[in-house]
Coordinates of C-alpha atoms (C1' of nucleotides) in Angstrom, one line a residue:
Chain A
X100 CA 8.8 15.0 -5.8
X101 CA 11.6 16.5 -3.8
X102 CA 10.2 17.4 -0.5
X103 CA 12.9 19.2 1.3
X104 CA 12.6 19.2 5.0
X105 CA 13.1 22.7 6.2
X106 CA 11.4 22.0 9.5
X107 CA 12.9 18.8 10.6
X108 CA 11.9 18.6 14.2
X109 CA 13.2 15.4 15.7
X110 CA 15.6 17.1 18.0
X111 CA 14.4 15.1 21.0
X112 CA 17.5 13.4 22.1
X113 CA 20.8 14.3 20.5
X114 CA 19.8 13.7 16.9
X115 CA 20.9 17.2 16.2
X116 CA 21.9 18.2 12.8
X117 CA 23.4 21.4 11.8
X118 CA 21.2 23.8 9.9
X119 CA 22.8 23.1 6.6
X120 CA 22.1 19.4 7.0
X121 CA 18.6 20.1 8.0
X122 CA 18.1 22.2 5.0
X123 CA 19.4 19.4 2.8
X124 CA 17.3 16.6 4.3
X125 CA 14.6 15.1 2.2
X126 CA 11.4 13.6 3.4
X127 CA 8.4 12.0 1.9
X128 CA 8.3 9.1 -0.5
X129 CA 11.5 7.4 -1.5
X130 CA 12.7 7.4 -5.0
X131 CA 14.0 4.4 -6.8
X132 CA 17.5 5.9 -6.8
X133 CA 17.4 6.4 -3.1
X134 CA 16.2 2.8 -2.6
X135 CA 19.1 1.5 -4.8
X136 CA 21.6 3.6 -3.0
X137 CA 20.5 2.3 0.4
X138 CA 20.3 -1.3 -0.8
X139 CA 23.7 -1.1 -2.3
X140 CA 25.3 0.5 0.7
X141 CA 23.9 -2.1 3.1
X142 CA 24.8 -4.9 0.8
X143 CA 28.4 -3.7 1.0
X144 CA 28.7 -2.4 4.5
X145 CA 25.8 -3.9 6.5
X146 CA 23.2 -2.1 8.5
X147 CA 23.4 -0.2 11.7
X148 CA 24.7 3.2 12.7
X149 CA 22.0 4.7 10.6
X150 CA 22.9 8.3 10.7
X151 CA 26.4 7.7 9.5
X152 CA 25.1 5.2 7.0
X153 CA 22.8 7.8 5.6
X154 CA 25.7 10.2 5.1
X155 CA 28.1 7.7 3.7
X156 CA 25.5 6.3 1.3
X157 CA 25.0 9.8 0.0
X158 CA 21.4 9.9 1.1
X159 CA 19.9 13.1 2.1
X160 CA 17.8 11.4 4.6
X161 CA 17.9 11.0 8.4
X162 CA 19.2 7.8 9.8
X163 CA 15.8 7.1 11.1
X164 CA 14.2 7.4 7.7
X165 CA 16.8 5.1 6.2
X166 CA 16.3 2.5 9.0
X167 CA 12.5 2.7 8.5
X168 CA 12.7 2.3 4.8
X169 CA 15.1 -0.6 5.1
X170 CA 13.2 -2.5 7.8
X171 CA 9.7 -1.9 6.4
X172 CA 10.3 -2.1 2.7
X173 CA 13.7 -2.9 1.3
X174 CA 14.8 -5.8 3.5
X175 CA 15.0 -8.9 1.3
X176 CA 13.0 -11.0 3.7
X177 CA 10.1 -8.6 4.0
X178 CA 6.9 -10.1 2.8
X179 CA 4.5 -8.0 0.8
X180 CA 0.9 -8.7 0.0
X181 CA -2.2 -9.2 1.9
X182 CA -2.4 -10.7 5.4
X183 CA -3.3 -14.4 5.1
X184 CA -6.0 -16.1 7.2
X185 CA -3.3 -17.7 9.3
X186 CA -1.7 -14.4 9.9
X187 CA -5.0 -12.8 10.7
X188 CA -5.7 -15.5 13.3
X189 CA -2.2 -15.1 14.8
X190 CA -2.5 -11.3 15.0
X191 CA -5.8 -11.5 16.7
X192 CA -4.6 -14.0 19.2
X193 CA -1.3 -12.3 20.0
X194 CA -3.0 -8.9 20.2
X195 CA -5.4 -10.3 22.7
X196 CA -2.5 -11.3 24.8
X197 CA -0.1 -8.4 24.3
X198 CA -2.1 -5.5 23.1
X199 CA -0.5 -3.0 20.9
X200 CA 3.0 -4.5 21.2
X201 CA 3.3 -4.5 17.4
X202 CA 7.0 -5.3 17.2
X203 CA 6.5 -8.2 19.5
X204 CA 3.6 -9.5 17.5
X205 CA 5.6 -9.0 14.3
X206 CA 8.3 -11.2 15.6
X207 CA 5.9 -14.1 15.3
X208 CA 4.9 -13.3 11.7
X209 CA 8.1 -13.8 9.7
X210 CA 8.5 -11.2 7.0
X211 CA 5.8 -8.9 8.4
X212 CA 6.7 -5.6 9.9
X213 CA 5.2 -4.1 13.0
X214 CA 4.0 -1.2 10.8
X215 CA 2.1 -3.5 8.5
X216 CA 0.5 -5.3 11.4
X217 CA -0.4 -2.1 13.0
X218 CA -1.9 -0.8 9.8
X219 CA -3.9 -4.0 9.5
X220 CA -5.2 -3.7 12.9
X221 CA -6.2 -0.1 12.6
X222 CA -7.8 -0.4 9.2
X223 CA -9.5 -3.9 9.4
X224 CA -10.0 -4.7 13.0
X225 CA -10.9 -1.3 14.3
X226 CA -13.3 -0.9 11.4
X227 CA -15.3 -3.8 12.8
X228 CA -15.4 -2.3 16.2
X229 CA -16.6 0.9 14.7
X230 CA -19.3 -0.9 12.8
X231 CA -20.3 -2.6 16.0
X232 CA -20.3 0.7 17.7
X233 CA -18.2 -0.5 20.5
X234 CA -14.7 0.2 21.6
X235 CA -12.0 -2.0 20.2
X236 CA -10.8 -2.7 23.7
X237 CA -14.2 -3.5 25.1
X238 CA -14.9 -6.9 26.4
X239 CA -17.7 -7.3 24.0
X240 CA -15.5 -6.7 21.0
X241 CA -12.8 -8.9 22.3
X242 CA -15.2 -11.7 23.0
X243 CA -16.7 -11.3 19.5
X244 CA -13.2 -11.7 18.1
X245 CA -12.5 -14.6 20.3
X246 CA -15.8 -16.5 19.8
X247 CA -16.8 -15.4 16.4
X248 CA -13.9 -14.2 14.3
X249 CA -11.2 -16.5 15.4
X250 CA -13.1 -19.7 15.2
X251 CA -14.3 -18.7 11.8
X252 CA -10.8 -18.1 10.7
X253 CA -9.8 -21.5 12.0
X254 CA -12.6 -23.1 10.1
X255 CA -11.8 -21.3 6.9
X256 CA -8.2 -22.4 7.3
X257 CA -9.4 -26.0 7.8
X258 CA -11.8 -25.8 4.9
X259 CA -9.1 -24.4 2.7
X260 CA -6.8 -27.2 3.8
X261 CA -9.4 -29.8 3.0
X262 CA -9.9 -28.2 -0.4
X263 CA -6.2 -28.4 -0.9
X264 CA -6.0 -32.0 0.0
X265 CA -8.9 -32.8 -2.3
X266 CA -7.5 -30.9 -5.2
X267 CA -4.0 -31.7 -5.9
X268 CA -4.1 -29.4 -8.8
X269 CA -4.5 -26.6 -6.3
X270 CA -7.3 -25.0 -8.4
X271 CA -9.4 -24.2 -5.4
X272 CA -6.9 -23.5 -2.8
X273 CA -6.7 -19.8 -2.3
X274 CA -6.0 -19.4 1.3
X275 CA -3.8 -16.6 0.5
X276 CA -5.5 -13.6 -0.9
X277 CA -6.3 -13.8 -4.6
X278 CA -5.5 -10.2 -4.9
X279 CA -1.9 -10.6 -3.7
X280 CA 0.1 -8.3 -5.8
X281 CA 3.6 -9.7 -5.5
X282 CA 3.5 -12.4 -3.0
X283 CA 4.6 -15.1 -5.3
X284 CA 6.6 -16.9 -2.8
X285 CA 3.7 -17.5 -0.4
X286 CA 1.3 -18.6 -3.2
X287 CA 3.8 -21.0 -4.5
X288 CA 4.5 -22.2 -1.1
X289 CA 0.9 -22.7 -0.3
X290 CA 0.3 -24.5 -3.6
X291 CA 3.2 -26.8 -3.3
X292 CA 3.3 -27.9 0.3
X293 CA -0.3 -27.3 1.4
X294 CA -2.0 -25.0 3.7
X295 CA -1.2 -26.8 6.9
X296 CA 2.5 -26.6 6.3
X297 CA 2.0 -23.1 5.4
X298 CA 0.3 -22.5 8.7
X299 CA 3.2 -24.2 10.5
X300 CA 5.5 -22.0 8.6
X301 CA 3.7 -18.9 9.5
X302 CA 4.2 -19.7 13.1
X303 CA 7.8 -20.2 12.9
X304 CA 9.6 -17.4 14.6
X305 CA 12.4 -15.7 12.8
X306 CA 16.0 -16.6 13.4
X307 CA 15.1 -19.0 16.2
X308 CA 14.5 -16.0 18.4
X309 CA 11.8 -17.9 20.3
X310 CA 14.4 -19.9 22.0
X311 CA 15.5 -16.8 23.9
X312 CA 12.1 -15.5 24.7
X313 CA 10.9 -15.6 28.3
X314 CA 8.4 -18.2 29.1
X315 CA 5.6 -15.7 29.6
X316 CA 6.3 -14.2 26.3
X317 CA 6.9 -17.2 24.3
X318 CA 3.7 -18.2 22.8
X319 CA 5.5 -20.7 20.7
X320 CA 4.9 -21.7 17.1
X321 CA 4.2 -25.2 18.3
X322 CA 1.5 -23.9 20.6
X323 CA -0.4 -22.6 17.7
X324 CA 0.2 -25.5 15.6
X325 CA -1.0 -27.8 18.3
X326 CA -4.1 -25.6 18.7
X327 CA -4.8 -25.8 15.1
X328 CA -4.4 -29.5 15.1
X329 CA -6.2 -30.0 18.3
X330 CA -8.6 -32.5 16.7
X331 CA -5.6 -34.6 15.8
X332 CA -3.5 -33.9 18.7
X333 CA -5.8 -33.5 21.6
X334 CA -3.5 -32.5 24.3
X335 CA -1.5 -29.7 26.0
X336 CA -3.7 -26.8 25.1
X337 CA -5.9 -24.9 27.4
X338 CA -7.5 -22.6 25.0
X339 CA -11.0 -24.0 25.2
X340 CA -12.5 -21.9 22.5
X341 CA -9.9 -22.6 19.9
X342 CA -9.8 -26.3 20.7
X343 CA -13.5 -26.7 20.7
X344 CA -13.7 -24.9 17.4
X345 CA -11.1 -27.0 15.8
X346 CA -12.8 -30.0 17.0
X347 CA -16.2 -28.8 15.9
X348 CA -15.5 -29.4 12.3
X349 CA -18.7 -28.8 10.3
X350 CA -20.9 -27.8 13.2
X351 CA -22.4 -24.6 14.3
X352 CA -19.8 -22.1 15.3
X353 CA -22.0 -20.3 17.6
X354 CA -23.2 -23.4 19.2
X355 CA -19.7 -24.6 19.8
X356 CA -18.6 -21.3 21.1
X357 CA -21.5 -20.8 23.3
X358 CA -21.1 -24.1 25.0
X359 CA -17.7 -23.2 26.2
X360 CA -17.5 -22.4 29.9
X361 CA -16.2 -19.0 29.3
X362 CA -18.2 -16.0 30.2
X363 CA -19.9 -14.3 27.4
X364 CA -21.4 -10.8 27.5
X365 CA -22.3 -11.4 31.1
X366 CA -20.6 -10.8 34.3
X367 CA -21.8 -14.1 35.7
X368 CA -20.6 -16.1 32.8
X369 CA -24.0 -16.9 31.6
X370 CA -24.9 -17.2 28.0
X371 CA -28.3 -17.1 26.5
X372 CA -27.7 -20.1 24.3
X373 CA -31.3 -20.9 23.7
X374 CA -32.1 -17.3 22.8
X375 CA -29.4 -17.3 20.3
X376 CA -30.3 -20.6 18.8
X377 CA -33.9 -19.5 18.6
X378 CA -33.2 -16.1 17.1
X379 CA -30.6 -16.9 14.6
X380 CA -29.7 -19.7 12.3
X381 CA -26.8 -21.8 13.3
X382 CA -23.8 -21.4 11.2
X383 CA -23.4 -24.8 9.8
X384 CA -20.8 -24.6 7.0
X385 CA -23.1 -26.6 4.8
X386 CA -25.8 -24.0 4.8
X387 CA -26.0 -21.1 2.5
X388 CA -25.3 -18.5 5.0
X389 CA -22.1 -19.9 6.1
X390 CA -20.8 -20.8 2.8
X391 CA -20.2 -17.2 2.1
X392 CA -17.4 -17.4 4.7
X393 CA -15.7 -20.2 2.8
X394 CA -16.4 -20.0 -0.8
X395 CA -16.1 -16.4 -1.8
X396 CA -13.4 -15.1 -4.0
X397 CA -12.6 -12.4 -1.6
X398 CA -10.4 -13.4 1.2
X399 CA -10.5 -10.4 3.4
X400 CA -11.4 -10.2 7.0
X401 CA -14.5 -8.3 6.1
X402 CA -16.1 -11.5 5.0
X403 CA -15.8 -12.9 8.5
X404 CA -18.8 -10.8 9.6
X405 CA -22.2 -10.7 8.2
X406 CA -25.5 -9.2 8.9
X407 CA -26.6 -12.0 11.2
X408 CA -23.5 -11.6 13.2
X409 CA -24.1 -7.9 13.8
X410 CA -27.7 -8.6 14.8
X411 CA -26.5 -11.3 17.1
X412 CA -23.8 -9.1 18.5
X413 CA -26.3 -6.4 19.3
X414 CA -28.6 -8.9 20.8
X415 CA -25.9 -10.0 23.2
X416 CA -25.2 -6.4 24.0
X417 CA -28.8 -5.7 24.8
X418 CA -29.0 -8.9 26.8
X419 CA -25.9 -7.8 28.7
X420 CA -27.4 -4.4 29.4
X421 CA -30.6 -5.9 30.6
X422 CA -28.8 -8.2 32.9
X423 CA -26.7 -5.3 34.2
X424 CA -29.9 -3.4 35.0
X425 CA -31.3 -6.3 36.8
X426 CA -34.1 -7.1 34.4
Chain B
dA5 C1' -16.1 12.9 -16.7
dA6 C1' -15.7 15.2 -12.5
dC7 C1' -16.1 15.4 -7.8
dC8 C1' -16.0 13.8 -3.2
dA9 C1' -15.5 10.7 0.7
dA10 C1' -13.4 6.8 2.8
dG11 C1' -9.9 3.5 3.1
dG12 C1' -5.2 1.9 2.9
dC13 C1' -0.6 2.4 3.7
dA14 C1' 4.1 4.5 3.7
dA15 C1' 6.4 7.7 6.2
dC16 C1' 7.0 10.8 10.0
dC17 C1' 7.1 12.2 14.9
dG18 C1' 8.0 12.0 19.8
dC19 C1' 9.7 9.7 23.4
dG20 C1' 11.8 6.1 26.2
dA21 C1' 15.5 2.8 26.4
dT22 C1' 20.2 1.7 25.8
dA23 C1' 25.1 1.9 24.8
dG24 C1' 29.3 3.8 25.4
dA25 C1' 32.5 7.6 26.1
Chain C
dT127 C1' 27.5 9.1 37.3
dT128 C1' 26.4 11.9 33.6
dC129 C1' 25.9 13.1 29.0
dT130 C1' 25.4 12.2 24.2
dA131 C1' 24.3 9.5 20.2
dT132 C1' 21.6 6.1 18.5
dC133 C1' 18.0 2.7 18.3
dG134 C1' 13.4 1.1 18.4
dC135 C1' 8.6 1.4 19.5
dG136 C1' 3.9 3.1 19.2
dG137 C1' 1.0 6.8 17.7
dT138 C1' -0.2 9.9 14.1
dT139 C1' -0.3 12.1 9.7
dG140 C1' -0.9 12.9 5.0
dC141 C1' -0.9 11.2 0.3
dC142 C1' -2.7 8.2 -3.0
dT143 C1' -6.1 5.0 -4.6
dT144 C1' -10.7 3.4 -5.0
dG145 C1' -15.5 3.4 -5.1
dG146 C1' -19.7 5.9 -5.1
dT147 C1' -22.6 9.6 -6.9

DNA sequence: AACCAAGGCAACCGCGATAGA
DNA sequence: TTCTATCGCGGTTGCCTTGGT
């Protein structure tokens, strides 16, 4: 497919090309030949100066297009394949702190691009908000992520880690998605050194950039690692939810979460713990309901919600509405 | 088998920031 | 200081795949 760009429109700030160049520019999917040309050129000359690079490499593409293709796809250290549990957890946490600062979030997920994380967020996370009929930026949804989704991810990571430790053959350990297409490195890594090290690895910032981050920005790899290992390393972490969940082990998630002092679906910080416990089963990982979170072949975020969660979520919403109305 | 809708993702677009002449 | 070229980010689009009917 040779989609010639006759209407190239990025003339915003100086990226002006003469008419002939515009006529010659290609857009749309990259061909193998174009990929090879770009790879070869960068291998020999390095990256940067993308417009001139595109010309010199003989590519009928804009510099922007070349840069994007290189950064998001051709770079040797870019990781393909599905987002792991650890990465999901990290994305949720970082997004709760920084919002849609995709490139900033991507800096903490080595090999992942901002585009990939953004797509993940839009397709997976926002889908849940849609299903819950609430805004992705609403407090309700953020709380649901914080108190349901993230603890559950942590538990799954822990469970996978335990499986890994109990099965040296690695037959059960599938923290990384079974459907990974070409993520051989991560699977091998996970199998060989174990999930916990994998987790540690996932939180290692690229090229030591964390050392230059400002204090307010630097949610360090060690912070996450400490959080994850809070049950072993019970110090220097103020994230009550994560810590309590990590400490919870095989106890009810909801129970653990609800006993945190944080506010939950209520302006006064009151939680209807009893109501919840009466109206829904607790999520002990030993029971059937919760095993679906841990033992399924699928490893997607979709599995982190089930019918009871939705019911519970809406109960909390109704409760919140009632409280707001003074009932 | 054919059609359609939804989801996923690569690529594009617009704009602000930055560098340097 | 101003202007231009380039970079990089976040939002959006559109194509391809997949699953359901």
